[in-house]
Amino acid sequence: MTARAQAAGAFSTDELLTGFEKTVFGLEYRAWSWQPYTVKKYTTPVRFSVHNLAQTDRRPVVNGFIREINRKIRGLNARMASSPGEANFEVFVVDRHQYADVIRRDIYRDAKADAPGRCLVRVVSGKDGIKRSSAVIVSDEGEFLFRRCLVEEVLQGLGPMNDDKALTHSVFNDTSRHSRFTVFDQVLLNMLYDARVKPGMSFQQIQTILPIVARDALKRVR
């Protein structure tokens, strides 16, 4: 058994179900969604485009993380777009002084839009799943913030959009010190991208199958 599989086995079903409910059914900024308390996920291949506007070229790190999530999340087809027009997930890497301008110009196309937080992701979702995501990652405020924001915002752009301070093993917790794709989060994302979990489902609709989904997701973490 690998170290990752051993770590996954340390989590109880109740912990995983609680983590799934807290991250998938809700939004950090609830006013931004038409229906926050439903499943949001991609049902089509995810094609990434990376726009490095920062002084430091972060593209190798971003590309490496995209390869990692494609490898570790079963049911997700994720890779770099072959052309800009193919992309449905854009990642903007910026220095802090560019942050608000990029959010207003490239994310919301609104000069008066709010630019909250240290980093940001916007998800456009409908009843059939996520249509587009756009993440803005700050590069020049230290390696920890860059890597944490990269992991958190890209993962949130795939569907688990809420943070909760009770999730000590997760990057979906603004008080945690995680800056990598934790084993706990790998299990949650494998639960979300299980074929039995459909976009638009409420927690009430899904709760009877979630223990089985969690058990099967644990087997996928190797």
mmCIF file of C-alpha atoms in Angstrom:
data_model
loop_
_atom_site.group_PDB
_atom_site.id
_atom_site.type_symbol
_atom_site.label_atom_id
_atom_site.label_comp_id
_atom_site.label_asym_id
_atom_site.label_seq_id
_atom_site.Cartn_x
_atom_site.Cartn_y
_atom_site.Cartn_z
ATOM 1 C CA MET A 1 0.000 0.000 0.000
ATOM 2 C CA THR A 2 1.360 3.427 -0.934
ATOM 3 C CA ALA A 3 1.783 6.289 1.533
ATOM 4 C CA ARG A 4 -1.055 8.168 -0.179
ATOM 5 C CA ALA A 5 -3.396 5.200 0.152
ATOM 6 C CA GLN A 6 -2.443 4.794 3.819
ATOM 7 C CA ALA A 7 -3.144 8.488 4.415
ATOM 8 C CA ALA A 8 -6.522 8.237 2.683
ATOM 9 C CA GLY A 9 -7.416 5.295 4.896
ATOM 10 C CA ALA A 10 -6.962 7.479 7.973
ATOM 11 C CA PHE A 11 -10.144 9.414 7.148
ATOM 12 C CA SER A 12 -13.492 8.133 8.339
ATOM 13 C CA THR A 13 -16.542 8.060 6.086
ATOM 14 C CA ASP A 14 -18.159 10.705 8.276
ATOM 15 C CA GLU A 15 -15.168 13.032 7.835
ATOM 16 C CA LEU A 16 -15.332 12.646 4.069
ATOM 17 C CA LEU A 17 -19.097 13.170 3.913
ATOM 18 C CA THR A 18 -18.792 16.282 6.069
ATOM 19 C CA GLY A 19 -15.956 17.597 3.905
ATOM 20 C CA PHE A 20 -17.936 16.976 0.742
ATOM 21 C CA GLU A 21 -21.025 18.717 2.101
ATOM 22 C CA LYS A 22 -19.068 21.745 3.301
ATOM 23 C CA THR A 23 -17.093 22.262 0.084
ATOM 24 C CA VAL A 24 -19.527 21.249 -2.668
ATOM 25 C CA PHE A 25 -22.805 22.606 -1.294
ATOM 26 C CA GLY A 26 -22.109 26.294 -0.866
ATOM 27 C CA LEU A 27 -20.033 29.175 -2.141
ATOM 28 C CA GLU A 28 -17.463 31.408 -0.489
ATOM 29 C CA TYR A 29 -19.224 34.364 -2.144
ATOM 30 C CA ARG A 30 -22.839 33.232 -2.288
ATOM 31 C CA ALA A 31 -24.159 36.341 -4.044
ATOM 32 C CA TRP A 32 -22.216 35.321 -7.154
ATOM 33 C CA SER A 33 -24.268 32.199 -7.895
ATOM 34 C CA TRP A 34 -27.780 31.595 -9.132
ATOM 35 C CA GLN A 35 -28.111 28.388 -7.104
ATOM 36 C CA PRO A 36 -25.261 27.724 -4.679
ATOM 37 C CA TYR A 37 -26.517 24.641 -2.875
ATOM 38 C CA THR A 38 -26.275 22.165 -5.739
ATOM 39 C CA VAL A 39 -23.505 20.064 -7.292
ATOM 40 C CA LYS A 40 -21.288 21.973 -9.711
ATOM 41 C CA LYS A 41 -18.809 20.055 -11.907
ATOM 42 C CA TYR A 42 -17.564 19.774 -15.455
ATOM 43 C CA THR A 43 -19.221 17.121 -17.602
ATOM 44 C CA THR A 44 -17.062 17.965 -20.633
ATOM 45 C CA PRO A 45 -13.256 17.847 -21.017
ATOM 46 C CA VAL A 46 -11.506 20.690 -19.188
ATOM 47 C CA ARG A 47 -9.048 22.554 -21.377
ATOM 48 C CA PHE A 48 -6.738 25.050 -19.688
ATOM 49 C CA SER A 49 -5.151 28.198 -21.030
ATOM 50 C CA VAL A 50 -2.468 29.900 -18.901
ATOM 51 C CA HIS A 51 -1.818 33.645 -19.218
ATOM 52 C CA ASN A 52 1.382 34.539 -17.365
ATOM 53 C CA LEU A 53 1.330 38.320 -16.870
ATOM 54 C CA ALA A 54 3.638 38.251 -13.853
ATOM 55 C CA GLN A 55 7.318 39.078 -13.962
ATOM 56 C CA THR A 56 8.215 35.494 -13.022
ATOM 57 C CA ASP A 57 7.203 32.845 -15.552
ATOM 58 C CA ARG A 58 4.997 30.482 -13.573
ATOM 59 C CA ARG A 59 3.761 28.440 -16.534
ATOM 60 C CA PRO A 60 5.870 25.333 -15.802
ATOM 61 C CA VAL A 61 4.418 25.096 -12.276
ATOM 62 C CA VAL A 62 0.837 25.660 -13.451
ATOM 63 C CA ASN A 63 1.216 23.137 -16.256
ATOM 64 C CA GLY A 64 2.650 20.623 -13.799
ATOM 65 C CA PHE A 65 -0.339 21.018 -11.475
ATOM 66 C CA ILE A 66 -2.768 20.520 -14.360
ATOM 67 C CA ARG A 67 -1.006 17.249 -15.189
ATOM 68 C CA GLU A 68 -1.255 16.274 -11.515
ATOM 69 C CA ILE A 69 -5.002 16.789 -11.256
ATOM 70 C CA ASN A 70 -5.579 14.926 -14.508
ATOM 71 C CA ARG A 71 -3.617 12.017 -13.071
ATOM 72 C CA LYS A 72 -5.196 12.025 -9.621
ATOM 73 C CA ILE A 73 -8.888 12.750 -10.316
ATOM 74 C CA ARG A 74 -10.627 9.860 -12.035
ATOM 75 C CA GLY A 75 -13.516 10.948 -14.220
ATOM 76 C CA LEU A 76 -11.874 14.280 -15.036
ATOM 77 C CA ASN A 77 -10.315 14.876 -18.444
ATOM 78 C CA ALA A 78 -7.983 17.855 -17.958
ATOM 79 C CA ARG A 79 -5.105 19.111 -20.088
ATOM 80 C CA MET A 80 -3.767 22.211 -21.784
ATOM 81 C CA ALA A 81 -5.834 23.591 -24.637
ATOM 82 C CA SER A 82 -4.325 23.198 -28.086
ATOM 83 C CA SER A 83 -5.505 26.718 -28.948
ATOM 84 C CA PRO A 84 -6.925 29.663 -26.941
ATOM 85 C CA GLY A 85 -10.375 29.165 -28.441
ATOM 86 C CA GLU A 86 -10.535 25.627 -27.100
ATOM 87 C CA ALA A 87 -10.004 26.693 -23.471
ATOM 88 C CA ASN A 88 -12.857 26.589 -20.971
ATOM 89 C CA PHE A 89 -10.634 27.201 -17.910
ATOM 90 C CA GLU A 90 -8.344 30.228 -18.014
ATOM 91 C CA VAL A 91 -5.622 30.811 -15.439
ATOM 92 C CA PHE A 92 -4.199 34.344 -15.130
ATOM 93 C CA VAL A 93 -0.939 34.595 -13.186
ATOM 94 C CA VAL A 94 -0.373 38.191 -12.089
ATOM 95 C CA ASP A 95 1.675 40.368 -9.788
ATOM 96 C CA ARG A 96 -0.340 42.082 -7.067
ATOM 97 C CA HIS A 97 -0.511 45.467 -8.796
ATOM 98 C CA GLN A 98 -2.204 43.783 -11.786
ATOM 99 C CA TYR A 99 -4.771 41.868 -9.740
ATOM 100 C CA ALA A 100 -7.758 44.237 -9.701
ATOM 101 C CA ASP A 101 -7.312 45.327 -13.311
ATOM 102 C CA VAL A 102 -7.225 41.749 -14.592
ATOM 103 C CA ILE A 103 -10.335 40.819 -12.600
ATOM 104 C CA ARG A 104 -12.245 43.792 -13.954
ATOM 105 C CA ARG A 105 -10.972 43.612 -17.535
ATOM 106 C CA ASP A 106 -10.589 39.885 -18.194
ATOM 107 C CA ILE A 107 -12.838 38.120 -15.687
ATOM 108 C CA TYR A 108 -15.931 40.294 -15.308
ATOM 109 C CA ARG A 109 -15.445 42.856 -18.089
ATOM 110 C CA ASP A 110 -16.791 45.452 -15.688
ATOM 111 C CA ALA A 111 -14.702 48.428 -14.585
ATOM 112 C CA LYS A 112 -16.642 48.617 -11.303
ATOM 113 C CA ALA A 113 -16.462 44.925 -10.372
ATOM 114 C CA ASP A 114 -15.225 43.977 -6.918
ATOM 115 C CA ALA A 115 -11.783 42.370 -6.662
ATOM 116 C CA PRO A 116 -11.878 40.614 -3.261
ATOM 117 C CA GLY A 117 -9.441 38.244 -1.646
ATOM 118 C CA ARG A 118 -5.815 37.313 -2.138
ATOM 119 C CA CYS A 119 -6.660 35.309 -5.277
ATOM 120 C CA LEU A 120 -9.923 34.525 -7.042
ATOM 121 C CA VAL A 121 -11.810 32.097 -9.246
ATOM 122 C CA ARG A 122 -15.017 32.710 -11.153
ATOM 123 C CA VAL A 123 -17.187 29.779 -12.232
ATOM 124 C CA VAL A 124 -19.992 30.014 -14.780
ATOM 125 C CA SER A 125 -22.309 27.064 -14.204
ATOM 126 C CA GLY A 126 -25.720 25.881 -15.341
ATOM 127 C CA LYS A 127 -27.996 22.900 -14.868
ATOM 128 C CA ASP A 128 -25.820 20.758 -17.129
ATOM 129 C CA GLY A 129 -22.578 21.565 -15.354
ATOM 130 C CA ILE A 130 -19.780 24.110 -15.317
ATOM 131 C CA LYS A 131 -19.350 25.974 -18.589
ATOM 132 C CA ARG A 132 -16.271 28.086 -17.874
ATOM 133 C CA SER A 133 -13.885 28.929 -15.059
ATOM 134 C CA SER A 134 -11.348 31.733 -14.710
ATOM 135 C CA ALA A 135 -8.748 31.911 -11.932
ATOM 136 C CA VAL A 136 -6.474 34.800 -10.988
ATOM 137 C CA ILE A 137 -3.336 33.755 -9.078
ATOM 138 C CA VAL A 138 -0.910 36.225 -7.471
ATOM 139 C CA SER A 139 2.752 35.433 -8.141
ATOM 140 C CA ASP A 140 4.846 37.994 -6.260
ATOM 141 C CA GLU A 141 3.795 37.642 -2.614
ATOM 142 C CA GLY A 142 5.838 34.577 -1.772
ATOM 143 C CA GLU A 143 6.006 30.934 -2.823
ATOM 144 C CA PHE A 144 3.521 29.772 -0.203
ATOM 145 C CA LEU A 145 0.751 32.138 -1.316
ATOM 146 C CA PHE A 146 1.370 31.430 -4.992
ATOM 147 C CA ARG A 147 1.244 27.653 -4.594
ATOM 148 C CA ARG A 148 -1.655 27.702 -2.167
ATOM 149 C CA CYS A 149 -3.699 29.978 -4.421
ATOM 150 C CA LEU A 150 -2.863 27.874 -7.457
ATOM 151 C CA VAL A 151 -4.092 24.688 -5.792
ATOM 152 C CA GLU A 152 -7.138 26.177 -4.098
ATOM 153 C CA GLU A 153 -8.451 28.323 -6.956
ATOM 154 C CA VAL A 154 -7.932 25.721 -9.684
ATOM 155 C CA LEU A 155 -9.599 23.018 -7.576
ATOM 156 C CA GLN A 156 -12.462 25.345 -6.667
ATOM 157 C CA GLY A 157 -12.868 26.118 -10.357
ATOM 158 C CA LEU A 158 -13.644 22.419 -10.837
ATOM 159 C CA GLY A 159 -16.620 22.574 -8.468
ATOM 160 C CA PRO A 160 -15.972 22.446 -4.693
ATOM 161 C CA MET A 161 -16.328 26.176 -4.216
ATOM 162 C CA ASN A 162 -16.766 26.678 -0.490
ATOM 163 C CA ASP A 163 -14.213 27.150 2.304
ATOM 164 C CA ASP A 164 -14.674 26.023 5.884
ATOM 165 C CA LYS A 165 -12.295 26.495 8.809
ATOM 166 C CA ALA A 166 -13.275 23.092 10.234
ATOM 167 C CA LEU A 167 -11.532 21.275 7.360
ATOM 168 C CA THR A 168 -8.082 20.931 8.882
ATOM 169 C CA HIS A 169 -6.821 18.472 6.244
ATOM 170 C CA SER A 170 -7.925 20.593 3.304
ATOM 171 C CA VAL A 171 -6.761 23.529 1.224
ATOM 172 C CA PHE A 172 -10.425 24.651 1.267
ATOM 173 C CA ASN A 173 -9.787 26.374 4.583
ATOM 174 C CA ASP A 174 -8.333 29.880 4.725
ATOM 175 C CA THR A 175 -6.788 29.187 8.128
ATOM 176 C CA SER A 176 -4.906 26.022 7.112
ATOM 177 C CA ARG A 177 -1.267 25.958 6.012
ATOM 178 C CA HIS A 178 -1.667 23.524 3.133
ATOM 179 C CA SER A 179 -0.198 24.515 -0.218
ATOM 180 C CA ARG A 180 -0.516 21.234 -2.076
ATOM 181 C CA PHE A 181 -3.207 18.877 -3.351
ATOM 182 C CA THR A 182 -3.793 17.062 -0.059
ATOM 183 C CA VAL A 183 -4.908 13.446 0.115
ATOM 184 C CA PHE A 184 -8.150 14.563 1.768
ATOM 185 C CA ASP A 185 -8.895 16.882 -1.148
ATOM 186 C CA GLN A 186 -7.975 14.174 -3.641
ATOM 187 C CA VAL A 187 -10.694 11.988 -2.140
ATOM 188 C CA LEU A 188 -13.237 14.835 -2.243
ATOM 189 C CA LEU A 189 -12.506 15.570 -5.902
ATOM 190 C CA ASN A 190 -12.752 11.884 -6.774
ATOM 191 C CA MET A 191 -16.132 11.831 -5.040
ATOM 192 C CA LEU A 192 -17.291 14.862 -7.001
ATOM 193 C CA TYR A 193 -16.171 13.431 -10.343
ATOM 194 C CA ASP A 194 -17.782 10.057 -9.722
ATOM 195 C CA ALA A 195 -20.243 9.418 -12.563
ATOM 196 C CA ARG A 196 -23.079 8.897 -10.072
ATOM 197 C CA VAL A 197 -22.756 12.501 -8.866
ATOM 198 C CA LYS A 198 -24.652 14.710 -11.314
ATOM 199 C CA PRO A 199 -24.649 18.502 -11.782
ATOM 200 C CA GLY A 200 -27.648 20.182 -10.175
ATOM 201 C CA MET A 201 -28.144 17.510 -7.502
ATOM 202 C CA SER A 202 -29.006 18.759 -4.034
ATOM 203 C CA PHE A 203 -27.513 17.286 -0.884
ATOM 204 C CA GLN A 204 -30.840 15.587 -0.159
ATOM 205 C CA GLN A 205 -30.782 13.905 -3.576
ATOM 206 C CA ILE A 206 -27.249 12.626 -3.190
ATOM 207 C CA GLN A 207 -26.850 11.776 0.474
ATOM 208 C CA THR A 208 -28.035 8.160 0.190
ATOM 209 C CA ILE A 209 -25.318 7.235 -2.323
ATOM 210 C CA LEU A 210 -22.530 9.374 -0.859
ATOM 211 C CA PRO A 211 -21.185 6.714 1.548
ATOM 212 C CA ILE A 212 -20.720 4.347 -1.415
ATOM 213 C CA VAL A 213 -19.179 7.113 -3.503
ATOM 214 C CA ALA A 214 -16.768 7.923 -0.653
ATOM 215 C CA ARG A 215 -15.761 4.272 -0.266
ATOM 216 C CA ASP A 216 -15.041 3.966 -3.980
ATOM 217 C CA ALA A 217 -13.151 7.282 -4.050
ATOM 218 C CA LEU A 218 -10.851 6.029 -1.300
ATOM 219 C CA LYS A 219 -9.864 3.116 -3.546
ATOM 220 C CA ARG A 220 -8.804 5.536 -6.286
ATOM 221 C CA VAL A 221 -6.175 7.234 -4.126
ATOM 222 C CA ARG A 222 -3.071 5.145 -4.713
#
